[in-house]
Every structure is written in C-alpha cells, then in structure tokens.
Tab-separated table of C-alpha atoms and ligand atoms in Angstrom:
chain	number	residue	atom	x	y	z
A	77	UNK	CA	73.787	116.409	108.419
A	78	UNK	CA	74.749	113.182	109.521
A	79	UNK	CA	72.567	111.512	111.486
A	80	UNK	CA	75.991	110.106	113.397
A	81	UNK	CA	77.314	113.916	114.214
A	82	UNK	CA	73.796	114.826	114.875
A	83	UNK	CA	74.083	112.268	117.693
A	84	UNK	CA	77.971	113.344	118.592
A	85	UNK	CA	76.243	117.190	119.546
A	86	UNK	CA	74.775	115.558	121.291
A	87	UNK	CA	76.028	113.769	122.914
A	88	UNK	CA	79.420	117.059	123.563
A	89	UNK	CA	75.821	119.165	124.970
A	90	UNK	CA	74.448	116.886	127.422
A	91	UNK	CA	76.900	113.777	127.620
A	92	UNK	CA	79.437	115.994	129.538
A	93	UNK	CA	80.363	116.284	133.559
A	94	UNK	CA	79.886	120.345	133.472
A	95	UNK	CA	76.863	120.266	134.798
A	96	UNK	CA	77.840	117.774	138.171
A	97	UNK	CA	80.796	119.419	138.601
A	98	UNK	CA	79.026	122.286	139.063
A	99	UNK	CA	76.795	120.513	141.355
A	100	UNK	CA	79.487	119.204	143.121
A	101	UNK	CA	80.563	122.183	144.326
A	102	UNK	CA	77.757	123.723	145.233
A	103	UNK	CA	77.509	120.391	148.154
A	104	UNK	CA	81.374	121.047	148.378
A	105	UNK	CA	80.353	125.086	149.008
A	106	UNK	CA	77.138	123.883	151.495
A	107	UNK	CA	79.036	121.459	153.701
A	108	UNK	CA	82.572	124.029	154.048
A	109	UNK	CA	80.134	126.747	155.051
A	110	UNK	CA	78.925	124.568	157.926
A	111	UNK	CA	81.645	123.716	158.960
A	112	UNK	CA	82.585	127.579	159.007
A	113	UNK	CA	79.858	128.876	160.840
A	114	UNK	CA	79.974	125.710	163.917
A	115	UNK	CA	83.950	126.485	164.339
A	116	UNK	CA	82.898	129.413	165.041
A	117	UNK	CA	80.057	129.184	167.230
A	118	UNK	CA	79.989	125.337	168.118
A	119	UNK	CA	76.952	125.442	169.567
A	120	UNK	CA	75.250	125.955	166.564
A	121	UNK	CA	76.952	121.886	165.736
A	122	UNK	CA	73.668	120.658	165.728
A	123	UNK	CA	71.596	123.061	164.655
A	124	UNK	CA	72.838	123.489	162.078
A	125	UNK	CA	73.753	119.836	160.935
A	126	UNK	CA	70.428	119.488	161.014
A	127	UNK	CA	68.961	122.756	158.586
A	128	UNK	CA	71.787	121.532	156.176
A	129	UNK	CA	69.884	117.849	156.161
A	130	UNK	CA	67.512	119.095	153.640
A	131	UNK	CA	70.290	121.037	151.087
A	132	UNK	CA	72.558	117.856	150.958
A	133	UNK	CA	69.950	115.696	149.664
A	134	UNK	CA	68.159	118.155	146.943
A	135	UNK	CA	72.504	118.443	145.505
A	136	UNK	CA	72.689	114.575	145.950
A	137	UNK	CA	69.927	113.931	144.313
A	138	UNK	CA	70.693	116.563	141.678
A	139	UNK	CA	74.557	114.923	140.749
A	140	UNK	CA	72.937	111.435	140.489
A	141	UNK	CA	70.434	112.959	137.804
A	142	UNK	CA	72.731	114.806	136.332
A	143	UNK	CA	74.952	111.015	135.539
A	144	UNK	CA	71.408	110.252	134.093
A	145	UNK	CA	71.713	112.645	131.715
A	146	UNK	CA	75.391	111.671	130.699
A	147	UNK	CA	74.833	108.120	130.911
A	148	UNK	CA	71.582	108.386	128.660
A	149	UNK	CA	73.825	110.209	126.284
A	150	UNK	CA	76.316	107.990	126.037
A	151	UNK	CA	73.917	105.413	125.247
A	152	UNK	CA	71.721	107.360	122.493
A	153	UNK	CA	75.977	107.669	121.189
A	154	UNK	CA	76.505	103.364	120.921
A	155	UNK	CA	73.725	102.870	119.752
A	156	UNK	CA	73.836	105.438	116.916
A	157	UNK	CA	77.973	104.622	116.381
A	158	UNK	CA	76.521	100.006	115.966
A	159	UNK	CA	73.710	101.774	113.706
A	160	UNK	CA	75.770	103.299	111.991
A	161	UNK	CA	78.996	100.706	111.276
A	162	UNK	CA	77.611	97.299	112.619
A	163	UNK	CA	80.210	95.128	113.280
A	164	UNK	CA	81.459	92.792	110.136
A	165	UNK	CA	84.230	90.520	109.617
A	166	UNK	CA	87.016	91.130	107.386
A	167	UNK	CA	87.108	88.980	104.131
A	168	UNK	CA	89.791	88.479	104.366
A	169	UNK	CA	91.848	84.362	105.762
A	170	UNK	CA	93.857	85.429	108.004
A	171	UNK	CA	94.644	88.195	110.234
A	172	UNK	CA	98.633	90.162	108.860
A	173	UNK	CA	99.366	91.369	111.692
A	174	UNK	CA	99.004	88.440	113.893
A	175	UNK	CA	102.929	87.559	113.294
A	176	UNK	CA	104.549	89.838	115.198
A	177	UNK	CA	101.831	91.555	118.769
A	178	UNK	CA	104.524	92.502	120.591
A	179	UNK	CA	105.581	95.191	117.789
A	180	UNK	CA	101.792	95.877	117.714
A	181	UNK	CA	102.372	96.965	121.236
A	182	UNK	CA	105.123	98.256	121.144
A	183	UNK	CA	103.599	100.650	118.362
A	184	UNK	CA	100.788	101.395	120.860
A	185	UNK	CA	102.965	102.314	123.322
A	186	UNK	CA	104.724	104.539	121.870
A	187	UNK	CA	102.289	106.135	120.534
A	188	UNK	CA	101.442	106.754	124.479
A	189	UNK	CA	104.347	107.973	125.420
A	190	UNK	CA	104.516	110.914	122.744
A	191	UNK	CA	100.964	111.747	122.599
A	192	UNK	CA	101.491	112.429	126.460
A	193	UNK	CA	99.030	110.203	127.869
A	194	UNK	CA	101.858	108.916	130.474
A	195	UNK	CA	99.761	107.100	132.538
A	196	UNK	CA	98.266	104.841	130.553
A	197	UNK	CA	101.444	104.658	128.603
A	198	UNK	CA	103.229	102.854	131.371
A	199	UNK	CA	99.432	101.182	132.917
A	200	UNK	CA	99.776	99.487	129.751
A	201	UNK	CA	103.306	98.675	129.182
A	202	UNK	CA	103.322	97.053	132.761
A	203	UNK	CA	99.853	94.332	131.862
A	204	UNK	CA	101.447	93.631	128.114
A	205	UNK	CA	104.680	92.504	129.730
A	206	UNK	CA	102.851	90.733	132.585
A	207	UNK	CA	101.073	88.767	130.446
A	208	UNK	CA	103.399	88.554	126.426
A	209	UNK	CA	101.444	87.838	123.371
A	210	UNK	CA	102.037	84.364	121.549
A	211	UNK	CA	102.594	85.246	118.084
A	212	UNK	CA	100.495	83.158	115.672
A	213	UNK	CA	102.473	82.538	112.145
A	214	UNK	CA	101.406	84.704	108.581
A	215	UNK	CA	101.848	83.688	105.376
A	216	UNK	CA	103.174	85.676	103.479
A	217	UNK	CA	104.595	87.890	105.466
A	218	UNK	CA	107.870	88.103	107.534
A	219	UNK	CA	107.066	85.658	110.704
A	220	UNK	CA	108.622	86.469	114.450
A	221	UNK	CA	111.712	85.112	115.314
A	222	UNK	CA	111.750	84.479	118.814
A	223	UNK	CA	115.182	84.949	119.841
A	224	UNK	CA	115.257	88.126	118.822
A	225	UNK	CA	114.098	90.184	121.433
A	226	UNK	CA	115.244	93.529	119.983
A	227	UNK	CA	112.305	94.438	118.861
A	228	UNK	CA	110.070	93.883	122.013
A	229	UNK	CA	108.804	95.476	124.538
A	230	UNK	CA	110.535	94.858	126.914
A	231	UNK	CA	114.125	97.473	125.128
A	232	UNK	CA	111.489	100.261	125.373
A	233	UNK	CA	112.795	103.123	126.876
A	234	UNK	CA	109.798	104.256	128.472
A	235	UNK	CA	110.660	106.552	131.530
A	236	UNK	CA	113.668	108.115	128.984
A	237	UNK	CA	111.107	108.412	126.626
A	238	UNK	CA	108.429	109.973	128.652
A	239	UNK	CA	110.891	112.463	130.442
A	240	UNK	CA	111.484	113.996	126.661
A	241	UNK	CA	108.342	113.766	125.666
A	242	UNK	CA	106.422	115.672	129.381
A	243	UNK	CA	110.183	118.417	128.751
A	244	UNK	CA	108.726	117.829	124.829
A	245	UNK	CA	104.955	119.466	125.878
A	246	UNK	CA	105.903	121.292	128.495
A	247	UNK	CA	107.827	123.260	126.006
A	248	UNK	CA	104.821	123.448	123.748
A	249	UNK	CA	102.282	124.696	126.574
A	250	UNK	CA	104.448	127.732	126.852
A	251	UNK	CA	104.451	128.578	123.904
A	252	UNK	CA	100.812	127.680	123.326
A	253	UNK	CA	101.229	131.323	126.284
A	254	UNK	CA	103.443	133.030	123.721
A	255	UNK	CA	106.842	132.737	126.104
A	256	UNK	CA	109.560	131.526	123.668
A	257	UNK	CA	111.955	131.254	125.490
A	258	UNK	CA	112.177	127.784	127.112
A	259	UNK	CA	111.514	126.986	123.283
A	260	UNK	CA	114.772	129.177	122.488
A	261	UNK	CA	116.415	127.823	125.458
A	262	UNK	CA	115.931	123.857	124.000
A	263	UNK	CA	117.150	125.083	120.666
A	264	UNK	CA	120.219	127.215	122.322
A	265	UNK	CA	121.547	123.329	123.902
A	266	UNK	CA	120.230	121.737	121.017
A	267	UNK	CA	122.029	124.018	117.992
A	268	UNK	CA	124.754	121.561	116.461
A	269	UNK	CA	122.756	118.845	115.679
A	270	UNK	CA	119.920	121.114	114.088
A	271	UNK	CA	122.523	122.917	112.028
A	272	UNK	CA	124.208	119.826	110.674
A	273	UNK	CA	120.138	118.462	110.029
A	274	UNK	CA	119.941	121.841	107.961
A	275	UNK	CA	117.357	123.103	110.963
A	276	UNK	CA	116.831	127.062	110.882
A	277	UNK	CA	114.362	126.697	114.497
A	278	UNK	CA	116.662	128.438	116.037
A	279	UNK	CA	117.243	131.441	113.742
A	280	UNK	CA	112.455	131.247	113.297
A	281	UNK	CA	112.717	131.473	117.012
A	282	UNK	CA	114.343	134.437	117.466
A	283	UNK	CA	112.724	136.269	114.785
A	284	UNK	CA	109.958	135.203	116.243
A	285	UNK	CA	110.842	136.554	119.801
A	286	UNK	CA	112.081	139.454	117.946
A	287	UNK	CA	109.133	140.364	116.211
A	288	UNK	CA	106.795	139.646	119.962
A	289	UNK	CA	108.949	142.340	120.983
A	290	UNK	CA	108.665	144.310	118.700
A	291	UNK	CA	104.510	145.238	118.295
A	292	UNK	CA	104.961	145.268	121.664
A	293	UNK	CA	101.909	146.819	123.640
A	294	UNK	CA	100.014	145.872	120.791
A	295	UNK	CA	100.012	142.384	121.442
A	296	UNK	CA	101.836	141.675	124.111
A	297	UNK	CA	100.182	143.268	126.779
A	298	UNK	CA	103.564	143.922	128.954
A	299	UNK	CA	104.882	147.865	129.343
A	300	UNK	CA	106.915	149.225	126.220
A	301	UNK	CA	109.926	149.826	128.164
A	302	UNK	CA	113.702	149.220	127.438
A	303	UNK	CA	112.812	145.233	127.894
A	304	UNK	CA	109.530	145.699	125.704
A	305	UNK	CA	108.661	147.458	122.011
A	306	UNK	CA	110.412	148.460	119.940
A	307	UNK	CA	113.723	149.378	122.490
A	308	UNK	CA	113.483	146.115	123.813
A	309	UNK	CA	113.427	144.681	120.042
A	310	UNK	CA	115.740	146.180	119.334
A	311	UNK	CA	118.380	144.878	122.725
A	312	UNK	CA	117.202	142.007	121.831
A	313	UNK	CA	118.500	142.221	118.297
A	314	UNK	CA	121.571	143.442	118.967
A	315	UNK	CA	122.296	140.063	121.759
A	316	UNK	CA	120.912	138.022	120.238
A	317	UNK	CA	121.152	138.437	116.203
A	318	UNK	CA	124.736	138.065	115.675
A	319	UNK	CA	124.713	134.500	116.738
A	320	UNK	CA	122.420	133.257	113.809
A	321	UNK	CA	125.898	134.252	111.664
A	322	UNK	CA	124.764	131.962	108.482
A	323	UNK	CA	124.260	133.214	105.227
A	324	UNK	CA	120.945	132.246	105.073
A	325	UNK	CA	119.485	134.790	107.941
A	326	UNK	CA	121.213	138.309	106.492
A	327	UNK	CA	118.088	138.961	104.430
A	328	UNK	CA	116.195	138.273	107.099
A	329	UNK	CA	117.946	139.930	109.359
A	330	UNK	CA	118.274	142.994	107.983
A	331	UNK	CA	114.962	143.038	107.663
A	332	UNK	CA	113.763	143.184	110.339
A	333	UNK	CA	116.270	145.313	112.001
A	334	UNK	CA	115.654	147.769	109.378
A	335	UNK	CA	112.102	147.824	109.891
A	336	UNK	CA	112.598	149.534	112.578
A	337	UNK	CA	112.769	152.811	109.714
A	338	UNK	CA	109.153	152.236	109.983
A	339	UNK	CA	108.047	151.698	112.834
A	340	UNK	CA	105.382	154.874	112.823
A	341	UNK	CA	103.749	152.752	110.082
A	342	UNK	CA	104.121	149.913	110.230
A	343	UNK	CA	101.366	148.475	108.659
A	344	UNK	CA	101.598	150.855	105.181
A	345	UNK	CA	106.156	149.239	104.962
A	346	UNK	CA	107.423	147.021	102.358
A	347	UNK	CA	108.314	145.192	105.575
A	348	UNK	CA	104.171	144.748	106.940
A	349	UNK	CA	103.943	140.242	106.057
A	350	UNK	CA	107.198	139.298	108.311
A	351	UNK	CA	105.444	140.792	111.392
A	352	UNK	CA	102.366	138.966	110.500
A	353	UNK	CA	102.606	137.045	113.259
A	354	UNK	CA	98.528	135.461	112.074
A	355	UNK	CA	99.908	131.880	112.192
A	356	UNK	CA	103.519	132.077	112.860
A	357	UNK	CA	102.735	130.273	116.342
A	358	UNK	CA	100.609	127.695	115.554
A	359	UNK	CA	104.011	127.480	112.384
A	360	UNK	CA	106.561	127.508	115.123
A	361	UNK	CA	105.073	125.288	117.344
A	362	UNK	CA	104.693	123.116	114.388
A	363	UNK	CA	108.230	123.283	113.670
A	364	UNK	CA	109.005	123.099	117.003
A	365	UNK	CA	107.885	119.158	117.380
A	366	UNK	CA	109.016	118.042	114.631
A	367	UNK	CA	112.479	118.846	114.984
A	368	UNK	CA	112.316	117.828	118.324
A	369	UNK	CA	111.060	114.565	117.775
A	370	UNK	CA	113.487	114.004	115.092
A	371	UNK	CA	116.296	114.400	117.362
A	372	UNK	CA	115.596	111.711	118.862
A	373	UNK	CA	115.376	109.551	115.572
A	374	UNK	CA	111.427	110.090	115.661
A	375	UNK	CA	108.758	110.992	112.862
A	376	UNK	CA	106.811	114.073	113.588
A	377	UNK	CA	103.939	112.438	114.203
A	378	UNK	CA	103.040	108.718	115.447
A	379	UNK	CA	103.347	106.476	112.719
A	380	UNK	CA	100.484	104.209	114.661
A	381	UNK	CA	98.340	107.725	114.011
A	382	UNK	CA	99.026	107.313	110.703
A	383	UNK	CA	98.706	104.035	109.801
A	384	UNK	CA	95.179	103.599	111.389
A	385	UNK	CA	94.094	106.201	109.651
A	386	UNK	CA	95.736	105.769	106.107
A	387	UNK	CA	94.434	102.391	106.897
A	388	UNK	CA	90.440	104.130	107.750
A	389	UNK	CA	90.507	105.907	104.960
A	390	UNK	CA	92.053	102.716	102.635
A	391	UNK	CA	89.595	100.097	104.503
A	392	UNK	CA	86.586	101.288	102.130
A	393	UNK	CA	88.361	100.665	98.687
A	394	UNK	CA	90.008	97.799	99.963
A	395	UNK	CA	86.227	95.748	100.623
A	396	UNK	CA	84.978	96.785	97.358
A	397	UNK	CA	88.747	94.949	96.094
A	398	UNK	CA	88.034	92.020	98.048
A	399	UNK	CA	84.838	91.164	96.808
A	400	UNK	CA	85.141	92.093	92.636
A	401	UNK	CA	87.490	89.833	93.316
A	402	UNK	CA	85.642	87.426	95.488
A	403	UNK	CA	83.386	87.680	92.152
A	404	UNK	CA	85.649	87.112	89.828
A	405	UNK	CA	87.709	84.382	91.233
A	406	UNK	CA	90.913	86.867	90.607
A	407	UNK	CA	93.967	87.057	93.087
A	408	UNK	CA	95.954	89.945	93.700
A	409	UNK	CA	99.860	88.953	93.094
A	410	UNK	CA	102.505	92.188	93.135
A	411	UNK	CA	103.272	91.852	96.139
A	412	UNK	CA	104.425	95.540	96.537
A	413	UNK	CA	101.727	97.479	94.782
A	414	UNK	CA	98.385	97.457	95.605
A	415	UNK	CA	95.789	96.988	92.738
A	416	UNK	CA	94.222	100.000	92.700
A	417	UNK	CA	94.356	103.343	93.756
A	418	UNK	CA	94.181	105.194	97.183
A	419	UNK	CA	94.053	109.100	97.363
A	420	UNK	CA	95.537	110.500	100.714
A	421	UNK	CA	95.959	113.517	101.928
A	422	UNK	CA	98.829	115.735	101.342
A	423	UNK	CA	99.938	115.322	104.565
A	424	UNK	CA	100.375	111.208	104.403
A	425	UNK	CA	102.294	110.801	101.276
A	426	UNK	CA	106.408	111.268	102.130
A	427	UNK	CA	107.399	109.868	99.196
A	428	UNK	CA	108.026	111.151	95.427
A	429	UNK	CA	106.620	109.000	92.866
A	430	UNK	CA	108.995	108.662	90.181
A	431	UNK	CA	107.836	107.255	87.241
A	432	UNK	CA	110.217	106.315	83.902
A	433	UNK	CA	109.489	108.383	81.016
A	434	UNK	CA	110.083	105.251	78.642
A	435	UNK	CA	109.205	102.469	80.474
A	436	UNK	CA	105.760	104.289	81.918
A	437	UNK	CA	106.583	102.161	85.105
A	438	UNK	CA	107.229	103.133	88.430
A	439	UNK	CA	110.346	103.501	90.188
A	440	UNK	CA	111.008	100.422	92.787
A	441	UNK	CA	113.992	100.364	95.293
A	442	UNK	CA	114.810	96.998	93.045
A	443	UNK	CA	115.029	99.675	89.825
A	444	UNK	CA	115.749	103.225	91.164
A	445	UNK	CA	115.934	106.846	88.728
A	446	UNK	CA	119.147	107.507	87.523
A	447	UNK	CA	119.864	110.836	86.182
A	448	UNK	CA	121.688	111.023	83.543
A	449	UNK	CA	125.246	113.953	82.939
A	450	UNK	CA	122.429	115.790	81.161
A	451	UNK	CA	120.107	116.044	84.432
A	452	UNK	CA	117.299	113.900	82.176
A	453	UNK	CA	116.110	111.000	84.296
A	454	UNK	CA	114.943	106.992	83.584
A	455	UNK	CA	114.387	104.278	85.184
A	456	UNK	CA	117.828	102.182	85.878
A	457	UNK	CA	115.898	98.882	83.229
A	458	UNK	CA	115.835	101.282	80.734
A	459	UNK	CA	118.955	102.995	81.293
A	460	UNK	CA	121.099	100.212	80.279
A	461	UNK	CA	117.955	99.101	77.602
A	462	UNK	CA	119.431	102.040	76.046
A	463	UNK	CA	123.209	101.780	77.460
A	464	UNK	CA	123.757	98.136	76.295
A	465	UNK	CA	126.603	98.403	77.753
A	466	UNK	CA	127.759	101.241	75.701
A	467	UNK	CA	127.788	104.429	75.214
A	468	UNK	CA	124.797	106.166	74.327
A	469	UNK	CA	122.251	109.395	73.248
A	470	UNK	CA	119.441	110.596	75.962
A	471	UNK	CA	116.258	109.919	74.897
A	472	UNK	CA	115.546	113.613	75.336
A	473	UNK	CA	118.204	115.419	74.378
A	474	UNK	CA	120.902	115.047	71.759
A	475	UNK	CA	123.944	114.528	75.151
A	476	UNK	CA	125.368	111.167	74.844
A	477	UNK	CA	127.174	109.149	77.856
A	478	UNK	CA	127.383	106.485	79.989
A	479	UNK	CA	125.760	103.769	82.331
A	480	UNK	CA	128.811	104.781	84.641
A	481	UNK	CA	128.046	108.831	84.266
A	482	UNK	CA	124.260	107.851	85.354
A	483	UNK	CA	123.548	109.022	89.393
A	484	UNK	CA	121.155	107.373	91.389
A	485	UNK	CA	118.011	109.967	92.611
A	486	UNK	CA	116.743	109.324	95.812
A	487	UNK	CA	112.889	110.862	95.627
B	159	LIG	ZN1	119.080	114.472	77.751
C-alpha cells in the first residue's frame, strides 16, 4: 500500500480528538456531580472539593496525554507529506496567475461560500479586502486593467450568496434526512424558471414523494394511514400529479398510478424498477444542487475545485513536457492547444470535441462545425474549400447544397 495512505489511516485513528472530548466530558461530569452535592448539602463543600482534587488532576493529565498523541500523529503525517511531496519549484519562467490576483481571491471566496464555509469566507473576504493584492503583468496573458472593478472582490455580493447557499444546504440536509418538503417548496417557488430550463426537477421530487409514501411504513417507518402508505400515496397523487401537465410526464404518472394494482406484490410487477429508491435520494440531491446553482447562474460544482483538481491531474504530464522541451530546446507554440493529451475523468469534460472528417482537424470557435442540409457535419473551413462559393456535393452522400444553407453546430 502507498506509504502515505498508511500514514493517513494512522492519522485518522490517532489524530482525532474523540478520546480528548470523552475525557473532557468526564471532567465536566465530575464537576457537575460535585456542584450538585454541594447545592444539596452546603456543609459538604470543603470535603467534596478535597475529594475532587485527585480525580481532576488525573483527568487533566489524561487530556494532555491524549493531545500529545494527536500532535504526534499530525507531526508524523506532515513529515510523510514532506517526504512524499518534496517542494520543487515549477519549471516556468513566470507565474501565469500573477496578473489577476483579485480574480484568484474572488474564486477562493466564491468557493468557500458555495461550500457552505461561511465564517471562513467572511474572514477571508475581510482580510483580502484590507490587504488588496498588487497585480504584476504576465507576458502572453491578458493583463489587468486597474480601472475595471467589475471583477474585484468588493463587488461580490457575499451576504446575498451566503443566504442563498445556506438555504441550499438546509434543503440538502432535509433531503438527507429523507424529507422532501423543503425541496418541493423551493421547486414550486421556482417552477417557471425550472420549466424554462427544461428541468424535470419539480416532477422528479413529486414522483419520489409519491414512491416514498407508497412504500410506506416498510421504508419510512411512519404508520400507514390516510397520510402514509398506499392511501397516503393515492391522496398525494390526486392532489399533486395534475400540476405536472406536460405531456412528457404522462407516461410516468400512468405507470406510477397503475402500480397500485400490483401493490400486494410490487417486486414481481413490471413497475418494480420505478420503486427502487436505492440511488434515488442521491440523484435527487445532485439534481437539486445543479438546478439551484444554475438558477444563481453558477455551475453545479465549484470552478476552483475543478480547476485545481484538473491542474493537479495534468501537472505530472506538464512537468515532463517542460523537462523534455528544455532538453530538446523546443518551444510550445500553439496557443490554444496543449501539445500533449491530458486524460481527465468523464465528470471533468464539459464540451464535446468535434474533429472534421475532411480536414481531420479539431474544430475551434473560429472554425466551428457546420451541418449541411443533408445532416452531415464538417468544419467551416473545409466547407469553404468544398463549396468554392457555389453549389457543391456533400463528401458523404449524394446531396448537393450551398454554403449559406449550412448551419453552425454548437456542441
Ligand atoms: Zn451529406
């Protein structure tokens, strides 16, 4: 096993404060007991206090010992970190981020706010604002404009964001405790915006609520009555399903209600899959977070987290590249493209890539994919070469078309 993982396991075992907290609780318990004894019989005060002396001293010694163990654990781990990740200077000539320190600070503040670390975010903002960073120009990157304040920290509506994210975490907390009501309430309040985005969240929440009620006491532990179990679900469906008028929900509503016929033996019914809630709660929480952030105009996960994680994945390859370039005295000249492939996890890929089948080049903003009326797609430059301004034949089928009939494809 990786030696660092071993050290981490040791740290998790020894480096936590569980034992210290238990021992402090014991001391508090002894003190409270003594107080009660003295209140009940004030004459016993000196005797009770004398009796308390030794156990208390022993208790405090124990807490100190516990803490020593924790410190030892942390020291060992930090040594292991230093050993496994020796500090090495990056082989770059300049700091590409140095020209935009306010943007970096803003990204950090936003990250803390959206992670729910409100008090850390507030301290960070206060300190960052009282020590404004000074940008230094970086060759080859757009440099800061001191008059442009739109990206600065002071314009960050931190209080407003904090309230919104605190609401989001509250709803997520309730979802974790299997309570859908606050999420349903939120989705109803934002129904129009969600519908405009083509989001199914409001319906998915209703659906899960129905299933949750339908499965009744066996999963939710509540007594089956007119509000829970089969009758509760039926009542819920009557009151709520008519809200979801869109035709795309029709099939689901039909299946959910038809399942009533199979309720005595749901698991052998054609609908058993609909009622499997194993992953439903996690999925609904993810979908809620995504919709909540998108209504705030934000991405579902923190851009700072994504950027640093992607950077950490890419770094070893880039370091190797830099070493090779130094040895061979070559330079990386393509500005918008890396000369090496960086394999990132699927969740880090946000844009589909299109390679033109004619030129074999990856399409770019300046040379986007274009779809001809026959449905075949090539890059705009290839299309220009094919058409030469007039009517031309598609390279993949017998259809003929004109350049002006092709439409840009946004991936
Ligand atoms: Zn074609």
